[in-house]
PDB file of C-alpha atoms (C1' of nucleotides) in Angstrom:
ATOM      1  CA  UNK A1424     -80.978  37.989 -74.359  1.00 36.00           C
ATOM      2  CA  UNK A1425     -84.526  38.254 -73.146  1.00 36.00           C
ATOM      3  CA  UNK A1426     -86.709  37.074 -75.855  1.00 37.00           C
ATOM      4  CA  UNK A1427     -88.684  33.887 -76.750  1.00 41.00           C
ATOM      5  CA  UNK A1428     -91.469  34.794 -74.133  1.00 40.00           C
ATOM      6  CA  UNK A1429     -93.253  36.279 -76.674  1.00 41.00           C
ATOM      7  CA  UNK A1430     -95.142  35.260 -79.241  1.00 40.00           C
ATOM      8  CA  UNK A1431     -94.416  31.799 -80.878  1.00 41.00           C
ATOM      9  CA  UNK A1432     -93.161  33.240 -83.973  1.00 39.00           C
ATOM     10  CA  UNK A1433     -94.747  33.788 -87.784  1.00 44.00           C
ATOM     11  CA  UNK A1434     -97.807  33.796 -87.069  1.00 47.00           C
ATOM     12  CA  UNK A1435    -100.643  33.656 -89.802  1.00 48.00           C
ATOM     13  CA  UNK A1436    -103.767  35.341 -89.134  1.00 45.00           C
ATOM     14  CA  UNK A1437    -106.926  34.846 -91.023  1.00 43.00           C
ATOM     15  CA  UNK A1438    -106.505  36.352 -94.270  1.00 44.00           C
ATOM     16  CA  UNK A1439    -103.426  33.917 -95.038  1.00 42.00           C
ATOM     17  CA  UNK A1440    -100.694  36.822 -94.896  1.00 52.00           C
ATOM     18  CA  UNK A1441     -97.763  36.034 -92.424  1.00 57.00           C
ATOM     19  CA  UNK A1442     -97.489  38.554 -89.434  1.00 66.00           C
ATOM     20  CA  UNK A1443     -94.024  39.215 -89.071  1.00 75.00           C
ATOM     21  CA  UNK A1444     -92.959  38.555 -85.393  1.00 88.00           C
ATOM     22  CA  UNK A1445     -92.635  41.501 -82.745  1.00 93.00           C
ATOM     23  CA  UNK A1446     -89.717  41.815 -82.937  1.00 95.00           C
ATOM     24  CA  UNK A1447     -88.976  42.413 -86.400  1.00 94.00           C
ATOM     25  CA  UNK A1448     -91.567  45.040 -86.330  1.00 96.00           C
ATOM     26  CA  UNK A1449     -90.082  46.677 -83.846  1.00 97.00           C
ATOM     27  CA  UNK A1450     -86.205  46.050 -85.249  1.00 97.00           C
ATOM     28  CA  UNK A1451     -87.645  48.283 -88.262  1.00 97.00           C
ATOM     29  CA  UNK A1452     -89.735  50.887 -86.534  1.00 98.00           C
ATOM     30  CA  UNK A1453     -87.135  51.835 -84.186  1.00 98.00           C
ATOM     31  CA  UNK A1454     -84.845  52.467 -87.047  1.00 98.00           C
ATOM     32  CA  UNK A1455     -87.251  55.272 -88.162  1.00 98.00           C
ATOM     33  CA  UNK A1456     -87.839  56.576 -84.696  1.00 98.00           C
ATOM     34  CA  UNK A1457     -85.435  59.199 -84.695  1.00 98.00           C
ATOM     35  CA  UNK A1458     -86.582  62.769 -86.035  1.00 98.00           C
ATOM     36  CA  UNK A1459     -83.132  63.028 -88.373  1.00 98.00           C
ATOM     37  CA  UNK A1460     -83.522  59.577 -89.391  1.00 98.00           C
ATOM     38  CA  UNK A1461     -87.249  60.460 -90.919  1.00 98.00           C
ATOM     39  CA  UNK A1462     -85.862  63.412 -92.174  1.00 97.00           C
ATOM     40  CA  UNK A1463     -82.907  61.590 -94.270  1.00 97.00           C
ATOM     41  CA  UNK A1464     -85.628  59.581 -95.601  1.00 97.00           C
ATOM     42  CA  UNK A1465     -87.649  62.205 -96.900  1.00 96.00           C
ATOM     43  CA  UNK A1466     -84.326  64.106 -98.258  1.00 96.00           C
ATOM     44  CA  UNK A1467     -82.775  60.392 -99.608  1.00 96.00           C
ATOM     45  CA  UNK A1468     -86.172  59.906-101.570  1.00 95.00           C
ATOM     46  CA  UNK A1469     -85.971  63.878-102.754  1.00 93.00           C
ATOM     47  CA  UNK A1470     -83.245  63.242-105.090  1.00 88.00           C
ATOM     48  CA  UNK A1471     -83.193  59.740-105.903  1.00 80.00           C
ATOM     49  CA  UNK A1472     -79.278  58.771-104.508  1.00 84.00           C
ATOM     50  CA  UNK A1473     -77.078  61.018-102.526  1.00 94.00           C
ATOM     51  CA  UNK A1474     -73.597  60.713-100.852  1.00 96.00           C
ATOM     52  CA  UNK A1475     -73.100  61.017 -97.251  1.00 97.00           C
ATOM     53  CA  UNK A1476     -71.488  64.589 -97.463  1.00 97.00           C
ATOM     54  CA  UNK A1477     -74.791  65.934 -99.347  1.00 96.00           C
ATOM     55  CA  UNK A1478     -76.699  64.777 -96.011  1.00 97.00           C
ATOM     56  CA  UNK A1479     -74.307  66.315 -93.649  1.00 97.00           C
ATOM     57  CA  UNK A1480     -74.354  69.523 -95.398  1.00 96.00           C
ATOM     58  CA  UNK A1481     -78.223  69.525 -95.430  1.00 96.00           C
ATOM     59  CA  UNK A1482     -78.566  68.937 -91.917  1.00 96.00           C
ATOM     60  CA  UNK A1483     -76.544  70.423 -88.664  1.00 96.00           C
ATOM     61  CA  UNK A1484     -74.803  67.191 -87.774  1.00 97.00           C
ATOM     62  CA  UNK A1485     -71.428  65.922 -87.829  1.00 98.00           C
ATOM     63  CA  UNK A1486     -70.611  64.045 -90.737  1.00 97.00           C
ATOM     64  CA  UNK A1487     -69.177  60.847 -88.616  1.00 98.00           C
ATOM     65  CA  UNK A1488     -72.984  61.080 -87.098  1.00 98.00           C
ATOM     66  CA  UNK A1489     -74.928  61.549 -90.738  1.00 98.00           C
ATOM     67  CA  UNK A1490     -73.030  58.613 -91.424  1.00 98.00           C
ATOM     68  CA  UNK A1491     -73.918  56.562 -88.079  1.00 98.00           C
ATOM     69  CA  UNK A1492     -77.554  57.258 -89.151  1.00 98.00           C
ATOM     70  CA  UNK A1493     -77.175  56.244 -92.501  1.00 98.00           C
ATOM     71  CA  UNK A1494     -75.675  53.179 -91.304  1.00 98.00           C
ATOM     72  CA  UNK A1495     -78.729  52.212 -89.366  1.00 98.00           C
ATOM     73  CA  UNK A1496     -81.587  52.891 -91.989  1.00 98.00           C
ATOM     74  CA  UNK A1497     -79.108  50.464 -94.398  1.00 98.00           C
ATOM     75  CA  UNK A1498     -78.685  47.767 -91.263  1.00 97.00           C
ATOM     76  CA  UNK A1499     -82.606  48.206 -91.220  1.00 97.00           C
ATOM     77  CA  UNK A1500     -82.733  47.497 -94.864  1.00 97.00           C
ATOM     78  CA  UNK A1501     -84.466  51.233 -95.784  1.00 97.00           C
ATOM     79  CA  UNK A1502     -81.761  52.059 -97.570  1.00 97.00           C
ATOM     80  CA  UNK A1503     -79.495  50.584 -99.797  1.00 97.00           C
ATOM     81  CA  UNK A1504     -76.199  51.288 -99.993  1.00 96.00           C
ATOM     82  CA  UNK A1505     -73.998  51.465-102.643  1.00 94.00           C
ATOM     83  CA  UNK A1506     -70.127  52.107-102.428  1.00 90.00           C
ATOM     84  CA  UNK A1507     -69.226  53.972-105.729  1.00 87.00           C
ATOM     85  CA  UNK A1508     -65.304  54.509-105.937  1.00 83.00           C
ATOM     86  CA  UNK A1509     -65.400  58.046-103.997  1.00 84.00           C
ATOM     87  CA  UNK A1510     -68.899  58.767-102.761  1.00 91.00           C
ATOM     88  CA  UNK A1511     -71.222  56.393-101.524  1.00 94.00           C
ATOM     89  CA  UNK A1512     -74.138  56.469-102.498  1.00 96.00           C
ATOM     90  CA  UNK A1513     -77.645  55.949-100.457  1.00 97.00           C
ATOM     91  CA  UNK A1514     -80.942  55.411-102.120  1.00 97.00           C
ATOM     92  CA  UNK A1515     -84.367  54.695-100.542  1.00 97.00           C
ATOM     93  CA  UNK A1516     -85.110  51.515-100.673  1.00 96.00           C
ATOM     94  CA  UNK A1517     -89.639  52.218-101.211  1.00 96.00           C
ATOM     95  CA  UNK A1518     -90.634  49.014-101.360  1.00 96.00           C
ATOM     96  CA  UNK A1519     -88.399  47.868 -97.786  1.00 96.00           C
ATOM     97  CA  UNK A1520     -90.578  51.292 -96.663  1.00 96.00           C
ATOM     98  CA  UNK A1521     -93.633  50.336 -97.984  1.00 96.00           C
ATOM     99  CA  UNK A1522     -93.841  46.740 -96.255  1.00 96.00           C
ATOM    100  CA  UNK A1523     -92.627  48.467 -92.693  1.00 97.00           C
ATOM    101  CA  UNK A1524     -96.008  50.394 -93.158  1.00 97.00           C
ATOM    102  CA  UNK A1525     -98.373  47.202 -94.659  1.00 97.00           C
ATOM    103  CA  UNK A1526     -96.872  45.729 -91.076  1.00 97.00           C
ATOM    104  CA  UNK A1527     -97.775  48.547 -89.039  1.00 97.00           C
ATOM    105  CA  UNK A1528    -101.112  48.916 -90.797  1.00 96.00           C
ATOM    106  CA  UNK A1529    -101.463  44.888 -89.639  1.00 96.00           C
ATOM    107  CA  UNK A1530    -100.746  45.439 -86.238  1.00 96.00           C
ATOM    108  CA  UNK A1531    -102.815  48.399 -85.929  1.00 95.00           C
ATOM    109  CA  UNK A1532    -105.384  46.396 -88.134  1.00 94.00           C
ATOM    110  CA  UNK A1533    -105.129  42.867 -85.742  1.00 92.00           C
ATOM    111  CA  UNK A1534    -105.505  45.645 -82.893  1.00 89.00           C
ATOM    112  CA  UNK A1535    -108.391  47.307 -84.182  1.00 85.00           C
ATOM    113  CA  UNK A1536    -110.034  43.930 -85.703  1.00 82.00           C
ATOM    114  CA  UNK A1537    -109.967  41.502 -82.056  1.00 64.00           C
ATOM    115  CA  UNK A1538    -112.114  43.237 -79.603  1.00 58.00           C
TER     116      UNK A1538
ATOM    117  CA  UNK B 324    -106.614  59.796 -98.842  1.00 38.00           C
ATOM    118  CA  UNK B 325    -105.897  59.728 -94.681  1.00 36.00           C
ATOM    119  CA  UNK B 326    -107.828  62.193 -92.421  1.00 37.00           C
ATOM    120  CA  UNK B 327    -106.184  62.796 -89.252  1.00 36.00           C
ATOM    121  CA  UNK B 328    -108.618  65.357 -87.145  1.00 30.00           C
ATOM    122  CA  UNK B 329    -106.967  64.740 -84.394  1.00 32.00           C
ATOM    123  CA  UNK B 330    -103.019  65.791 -83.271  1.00 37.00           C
ATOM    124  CA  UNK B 331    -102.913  69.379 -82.713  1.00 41.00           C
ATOM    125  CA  UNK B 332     -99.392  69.467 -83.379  1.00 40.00           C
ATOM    126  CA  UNK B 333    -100.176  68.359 -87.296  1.00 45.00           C
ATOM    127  CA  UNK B 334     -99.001  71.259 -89.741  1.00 49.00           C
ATOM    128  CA  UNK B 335    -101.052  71.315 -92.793  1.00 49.00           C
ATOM    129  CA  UNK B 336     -98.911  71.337 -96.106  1.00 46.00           C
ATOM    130  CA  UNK B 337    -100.038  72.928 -99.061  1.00 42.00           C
ATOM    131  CA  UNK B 338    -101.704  70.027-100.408  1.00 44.00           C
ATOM    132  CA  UNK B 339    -104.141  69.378 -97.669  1.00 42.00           C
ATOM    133  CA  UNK B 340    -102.378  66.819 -96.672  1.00 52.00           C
ATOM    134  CA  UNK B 341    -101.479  66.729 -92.748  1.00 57.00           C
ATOM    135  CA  UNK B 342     -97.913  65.920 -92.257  1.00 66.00           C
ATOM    136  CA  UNK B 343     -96.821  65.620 -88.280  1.00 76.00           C
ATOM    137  CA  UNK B 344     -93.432  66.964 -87.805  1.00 89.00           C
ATOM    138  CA  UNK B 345     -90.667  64.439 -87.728  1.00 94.00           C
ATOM    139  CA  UNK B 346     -90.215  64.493 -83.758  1.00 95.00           C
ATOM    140  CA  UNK B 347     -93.557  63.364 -83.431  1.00 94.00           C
ATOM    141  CA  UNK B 348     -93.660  60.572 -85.702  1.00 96.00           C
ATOM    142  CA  UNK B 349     -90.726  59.563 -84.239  1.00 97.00           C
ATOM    143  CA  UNK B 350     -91.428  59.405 -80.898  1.00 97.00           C
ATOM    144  CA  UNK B 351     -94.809  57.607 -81.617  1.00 97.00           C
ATOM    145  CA  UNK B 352     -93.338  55.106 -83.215  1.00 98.00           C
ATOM    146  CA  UNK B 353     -90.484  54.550 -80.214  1.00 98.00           C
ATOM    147  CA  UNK B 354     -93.280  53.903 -78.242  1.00 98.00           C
ATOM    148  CA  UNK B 355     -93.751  50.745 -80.969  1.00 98.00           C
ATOM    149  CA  UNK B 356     -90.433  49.391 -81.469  1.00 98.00           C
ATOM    150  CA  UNK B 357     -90.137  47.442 -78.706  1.00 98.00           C
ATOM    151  CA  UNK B 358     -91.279  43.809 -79.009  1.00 98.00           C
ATOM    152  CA  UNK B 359     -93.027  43.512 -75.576  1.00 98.00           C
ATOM    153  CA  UNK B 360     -95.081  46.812 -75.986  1.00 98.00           C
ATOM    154  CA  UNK B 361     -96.143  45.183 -79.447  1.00 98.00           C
ATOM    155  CA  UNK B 362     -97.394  42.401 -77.996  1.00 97.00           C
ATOM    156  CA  UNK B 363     -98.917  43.938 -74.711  1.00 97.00           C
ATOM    157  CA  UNK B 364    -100.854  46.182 -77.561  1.00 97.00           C
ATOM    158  CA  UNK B 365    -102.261  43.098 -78.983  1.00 96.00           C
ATOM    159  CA  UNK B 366    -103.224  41.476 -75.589  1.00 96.00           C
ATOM    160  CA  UNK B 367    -104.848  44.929 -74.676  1.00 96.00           C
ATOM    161  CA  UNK B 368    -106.565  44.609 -77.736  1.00 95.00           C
ATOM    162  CA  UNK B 369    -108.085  41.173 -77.454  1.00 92.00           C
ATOM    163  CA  UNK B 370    -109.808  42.275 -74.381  1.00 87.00           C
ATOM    164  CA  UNK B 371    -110.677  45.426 -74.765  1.00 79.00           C
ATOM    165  CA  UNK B 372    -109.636  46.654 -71.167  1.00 83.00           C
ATOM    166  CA  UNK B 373    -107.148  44.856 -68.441  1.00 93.00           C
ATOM    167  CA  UNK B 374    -105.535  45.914 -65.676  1.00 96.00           C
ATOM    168  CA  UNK B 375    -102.010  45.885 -64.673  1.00 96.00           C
ATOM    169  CA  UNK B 376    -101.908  42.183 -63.467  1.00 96.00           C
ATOM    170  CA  UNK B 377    -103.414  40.681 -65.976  1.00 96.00           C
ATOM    171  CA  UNK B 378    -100.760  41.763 -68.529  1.00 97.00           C
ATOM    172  CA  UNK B 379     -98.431  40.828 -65.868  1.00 97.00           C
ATOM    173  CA  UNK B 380     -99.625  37.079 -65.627  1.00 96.00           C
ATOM    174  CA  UNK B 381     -99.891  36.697 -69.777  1.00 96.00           C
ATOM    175  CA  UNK B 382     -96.399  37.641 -70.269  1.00 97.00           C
ATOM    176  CA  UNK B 383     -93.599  36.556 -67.981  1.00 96.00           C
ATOM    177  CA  UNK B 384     -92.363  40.199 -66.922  1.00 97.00           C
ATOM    178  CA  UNK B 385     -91.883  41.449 -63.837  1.00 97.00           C
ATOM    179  CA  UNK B 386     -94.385  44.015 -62.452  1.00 97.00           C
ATOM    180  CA  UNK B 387     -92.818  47.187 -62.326  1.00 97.00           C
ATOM    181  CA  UNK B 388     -91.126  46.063 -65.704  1.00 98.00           C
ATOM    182  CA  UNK B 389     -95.211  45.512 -67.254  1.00 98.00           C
ATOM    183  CA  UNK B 390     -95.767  49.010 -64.996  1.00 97.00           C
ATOM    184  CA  UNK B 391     -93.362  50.470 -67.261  1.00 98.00           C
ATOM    185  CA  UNK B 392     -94.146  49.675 -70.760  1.00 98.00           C
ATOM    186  CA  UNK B 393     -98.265  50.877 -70.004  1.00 98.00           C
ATOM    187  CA  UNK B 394     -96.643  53.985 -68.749  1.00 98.00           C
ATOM    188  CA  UNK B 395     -94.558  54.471 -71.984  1.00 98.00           C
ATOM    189  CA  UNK B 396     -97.536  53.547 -74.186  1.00 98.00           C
ATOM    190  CA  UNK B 397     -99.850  55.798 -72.139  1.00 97.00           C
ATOM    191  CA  UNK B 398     -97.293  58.636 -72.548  1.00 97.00           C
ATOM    192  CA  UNK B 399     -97.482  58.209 -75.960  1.00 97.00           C
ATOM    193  CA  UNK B 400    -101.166  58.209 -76.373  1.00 97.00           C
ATOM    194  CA  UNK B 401    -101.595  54.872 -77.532  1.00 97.00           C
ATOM    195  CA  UNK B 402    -103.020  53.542 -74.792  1.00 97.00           C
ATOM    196  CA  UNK B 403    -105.733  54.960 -72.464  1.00 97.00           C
ATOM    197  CA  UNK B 404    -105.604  55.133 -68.692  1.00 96.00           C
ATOM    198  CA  UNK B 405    -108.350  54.883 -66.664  1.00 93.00           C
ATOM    199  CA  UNK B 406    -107.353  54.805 -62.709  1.00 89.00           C
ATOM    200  CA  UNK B 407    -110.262  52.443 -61.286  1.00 85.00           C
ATOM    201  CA  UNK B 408    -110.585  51.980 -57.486  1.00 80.00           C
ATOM    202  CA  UNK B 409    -107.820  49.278 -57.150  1.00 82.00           C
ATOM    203  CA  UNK B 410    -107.133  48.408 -60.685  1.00 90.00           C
ATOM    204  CA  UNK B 411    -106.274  50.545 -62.889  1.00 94.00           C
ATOM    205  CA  UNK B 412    -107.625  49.954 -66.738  1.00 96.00           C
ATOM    206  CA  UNK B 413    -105.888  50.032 -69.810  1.00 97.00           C
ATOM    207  CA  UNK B 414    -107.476  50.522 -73.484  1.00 97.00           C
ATOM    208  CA  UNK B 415    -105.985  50.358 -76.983  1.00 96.00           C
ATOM    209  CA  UNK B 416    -106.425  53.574 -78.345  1.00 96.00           C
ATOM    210  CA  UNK B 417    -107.116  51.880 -81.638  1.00 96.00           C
ATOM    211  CA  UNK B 418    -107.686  55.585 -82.877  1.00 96.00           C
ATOM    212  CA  UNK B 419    -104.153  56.949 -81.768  1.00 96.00           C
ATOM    213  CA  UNK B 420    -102.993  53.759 -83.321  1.00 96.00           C
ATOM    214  CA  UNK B 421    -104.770  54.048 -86.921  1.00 96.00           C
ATOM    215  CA  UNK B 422    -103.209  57.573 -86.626  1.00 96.00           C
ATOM    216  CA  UNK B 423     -99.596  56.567 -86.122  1.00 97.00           C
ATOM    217  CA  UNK B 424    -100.052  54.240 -89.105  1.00 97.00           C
ATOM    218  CA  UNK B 425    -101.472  56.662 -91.159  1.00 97.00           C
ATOM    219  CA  UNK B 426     -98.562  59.346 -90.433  1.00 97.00           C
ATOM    220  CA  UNK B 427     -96.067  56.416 -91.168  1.00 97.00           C
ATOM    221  CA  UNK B 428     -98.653  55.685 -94.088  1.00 96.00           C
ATOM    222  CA  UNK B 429     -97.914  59.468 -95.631  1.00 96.00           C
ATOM    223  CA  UNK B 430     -93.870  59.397 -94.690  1.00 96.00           C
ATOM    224  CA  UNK B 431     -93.431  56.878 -96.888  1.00 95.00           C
ATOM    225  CA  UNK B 432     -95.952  57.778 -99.489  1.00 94.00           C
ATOM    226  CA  UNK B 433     -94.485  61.052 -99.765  1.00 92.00           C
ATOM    227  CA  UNK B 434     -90.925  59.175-100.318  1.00 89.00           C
ATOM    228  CA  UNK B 435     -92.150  57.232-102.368  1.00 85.00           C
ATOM    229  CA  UNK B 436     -93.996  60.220-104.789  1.00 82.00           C
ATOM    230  CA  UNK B 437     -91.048  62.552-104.512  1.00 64.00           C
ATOM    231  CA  UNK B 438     -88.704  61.509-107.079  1.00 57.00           C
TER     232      UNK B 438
ATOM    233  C1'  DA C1463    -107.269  46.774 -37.366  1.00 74.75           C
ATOM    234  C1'  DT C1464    -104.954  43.492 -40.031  1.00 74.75           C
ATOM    235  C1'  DC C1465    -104.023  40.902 -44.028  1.00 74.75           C
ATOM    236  C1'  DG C1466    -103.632  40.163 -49.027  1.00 74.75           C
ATOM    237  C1'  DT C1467    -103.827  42.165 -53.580  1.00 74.75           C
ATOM    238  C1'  DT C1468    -102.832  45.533 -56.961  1.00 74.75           C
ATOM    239  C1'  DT C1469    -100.357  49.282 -58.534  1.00 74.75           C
ATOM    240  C1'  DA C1470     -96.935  53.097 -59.195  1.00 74.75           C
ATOM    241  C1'  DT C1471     -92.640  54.632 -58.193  1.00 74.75           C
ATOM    242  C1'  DC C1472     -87.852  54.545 -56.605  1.00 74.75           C
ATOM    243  C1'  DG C1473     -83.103  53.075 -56.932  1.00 74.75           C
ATOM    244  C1'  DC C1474     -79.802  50.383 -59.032  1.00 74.75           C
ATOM    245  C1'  DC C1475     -77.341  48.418 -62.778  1.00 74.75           C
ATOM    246  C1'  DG C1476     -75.816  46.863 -67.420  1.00 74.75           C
ATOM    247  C1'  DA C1477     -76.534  47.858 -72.147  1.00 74.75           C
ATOM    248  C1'  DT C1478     -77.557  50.747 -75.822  1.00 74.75           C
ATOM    249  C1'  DG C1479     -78.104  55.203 -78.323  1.00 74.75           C
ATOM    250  C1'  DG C1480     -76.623  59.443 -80.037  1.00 74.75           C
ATOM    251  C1'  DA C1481     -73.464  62.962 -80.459  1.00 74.75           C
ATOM    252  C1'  DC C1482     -68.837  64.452 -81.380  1.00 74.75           C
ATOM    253  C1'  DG C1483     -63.715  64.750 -82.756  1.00 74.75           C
ATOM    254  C1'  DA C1484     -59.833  62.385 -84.500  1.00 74.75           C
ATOM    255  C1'  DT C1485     -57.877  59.207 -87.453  1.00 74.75           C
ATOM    256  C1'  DG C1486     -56.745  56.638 -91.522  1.00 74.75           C
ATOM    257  C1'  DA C1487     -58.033  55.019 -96.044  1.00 74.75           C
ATOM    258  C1'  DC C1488     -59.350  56.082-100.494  1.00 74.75           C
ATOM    259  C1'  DC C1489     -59.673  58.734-104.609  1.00 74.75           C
ATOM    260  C1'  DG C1490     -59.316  62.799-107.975  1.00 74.75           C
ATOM    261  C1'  DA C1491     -56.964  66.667-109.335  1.00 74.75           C
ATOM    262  C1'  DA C1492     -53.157  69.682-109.514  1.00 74.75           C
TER     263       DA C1492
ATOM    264  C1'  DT D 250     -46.197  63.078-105.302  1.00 74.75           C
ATOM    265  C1'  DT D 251     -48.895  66.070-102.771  1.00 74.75           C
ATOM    266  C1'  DC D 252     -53.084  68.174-101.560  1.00 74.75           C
ATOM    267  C1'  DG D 253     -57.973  68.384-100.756  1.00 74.75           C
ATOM    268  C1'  DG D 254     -62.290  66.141-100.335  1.00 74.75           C
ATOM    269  C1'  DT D 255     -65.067  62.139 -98.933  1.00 74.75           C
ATOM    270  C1'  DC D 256     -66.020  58.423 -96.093  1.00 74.75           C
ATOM    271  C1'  DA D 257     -66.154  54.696 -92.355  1.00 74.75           C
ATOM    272  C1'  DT D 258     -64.646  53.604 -88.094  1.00 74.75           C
ATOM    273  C1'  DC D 259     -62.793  54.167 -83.485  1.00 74.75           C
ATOM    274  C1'  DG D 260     -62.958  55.963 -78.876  1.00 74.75           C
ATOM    275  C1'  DT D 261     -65.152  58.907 -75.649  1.00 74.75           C
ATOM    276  C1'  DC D 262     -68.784  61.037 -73.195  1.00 74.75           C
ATOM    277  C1'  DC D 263     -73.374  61.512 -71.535  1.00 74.75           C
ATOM    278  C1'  DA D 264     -78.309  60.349 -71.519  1.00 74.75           C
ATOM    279  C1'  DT D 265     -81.722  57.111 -71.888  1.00 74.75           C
ATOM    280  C1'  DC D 266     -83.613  52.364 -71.981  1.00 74.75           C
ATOM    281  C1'  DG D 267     -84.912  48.079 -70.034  1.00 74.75           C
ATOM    282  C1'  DG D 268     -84.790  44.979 -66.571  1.00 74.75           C
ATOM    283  C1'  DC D 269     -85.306  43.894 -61.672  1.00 74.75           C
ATOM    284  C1'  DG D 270     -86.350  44.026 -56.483  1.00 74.75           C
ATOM    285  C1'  DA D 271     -88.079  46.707 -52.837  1.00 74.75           C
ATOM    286  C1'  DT D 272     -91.242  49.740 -51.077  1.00 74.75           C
ATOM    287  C1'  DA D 273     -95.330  52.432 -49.998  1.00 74.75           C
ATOM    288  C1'  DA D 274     -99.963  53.690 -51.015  1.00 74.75           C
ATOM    289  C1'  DA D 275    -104.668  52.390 -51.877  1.00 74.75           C
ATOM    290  C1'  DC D 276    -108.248  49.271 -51.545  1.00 74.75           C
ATOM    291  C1'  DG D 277    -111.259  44.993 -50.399  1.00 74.75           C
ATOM    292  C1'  DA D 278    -112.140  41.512 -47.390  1.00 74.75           C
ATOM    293  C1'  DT D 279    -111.913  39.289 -43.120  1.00 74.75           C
TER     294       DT D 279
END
DNA sequence: ATCGTTTATCGCCGATGGACGATGACCGAA
DNA sequence: TTCGGTCATCGTCCATCGGCGATAAACGAT
């Protein structure tokens, strides 16, 4: 593995909230850099919970691949995952969502703020 | 609540609001998710302009490696190039950047409203 | 002109990502 | 039970990523 060159890990700034390490950030974001990831998202948080099969028939993709997707927004802890006895069922997890953006808006923040 | 004037690509909803189309979000944010373009960001950002070498000697990367990641974030328009005589200078875009976290900003606040 | 420095790019390689089809397990209904 | 639908996982294939060393170009200084 080639990490530990970076940053010595949790780092507070000034304001006293904990800057989550690089790469934790980046763990999450690349979980939502993929176009049909971001679009799952959107169409998870349109109806609340879904099964994988309403996903694959929403989108052109195969459902073994839907549910490859799915599996890394749950790894990534943006969506929670819950198996019911035939379906599974995913649901947006907003607040996980809402703290990968307050630690984006840090970065961008700690970026715009030292100069 | 977020104006982005910039990204041409940036399809205006109904609402007003400007929502980029999933493939660009997405590839923004690749340029992110990797821990040592993270923390090259911040370095960039501390000093408001460096060159190749000096990322180079903060982090222990190999040239062509450090070469690499500027190149990505350049590509992505998070960084800004400037060729100089012999060294070349690299800026934070902290523009681009307050722009990528305010299009990850409205993904998840328009998960989070649609329910 | 020659040397040293800086940089971008090339080629290589191992690892990972993303797509698919096939398979087997599970469950509900007929 | 048998059938159909749903799902996760496996294996495969191809493309891309991420790292490195080597190299060549550009430049400043000697």
């Amino acid at each position: 593995m080639t990490e530990s060159l970076l940053e010595p890990n949790g780092s507070r700034d000034a304001s006293g909230s904990c800057a989550p390490d690089s790469h934790t950030v980046a763990a999450r974001l690349a979980a939502l850099s993929h176009p049909a990831r971001i679009e799952i998202l959107k169409h998870l948080s349109s109806s609340n919970s879904c099964c994988c099969r309403e996903v694959v028939d929403r989108f052109d993709l195969a459902q073994s691949t839907v549910s490859q997707h799915l599996k890394i927004l749950v790894k990534a802890g943006l969506v929670r995952f819950e198996p019911d006895r035939q379906r599974s069922r995913y649901a947006v997890d907003r607040a996980a969502l809402a703290d990968v953006s307050a630690s984006l808006n840090a970065l961008v923040n700690s970026c715009c703020s030292g100069r």
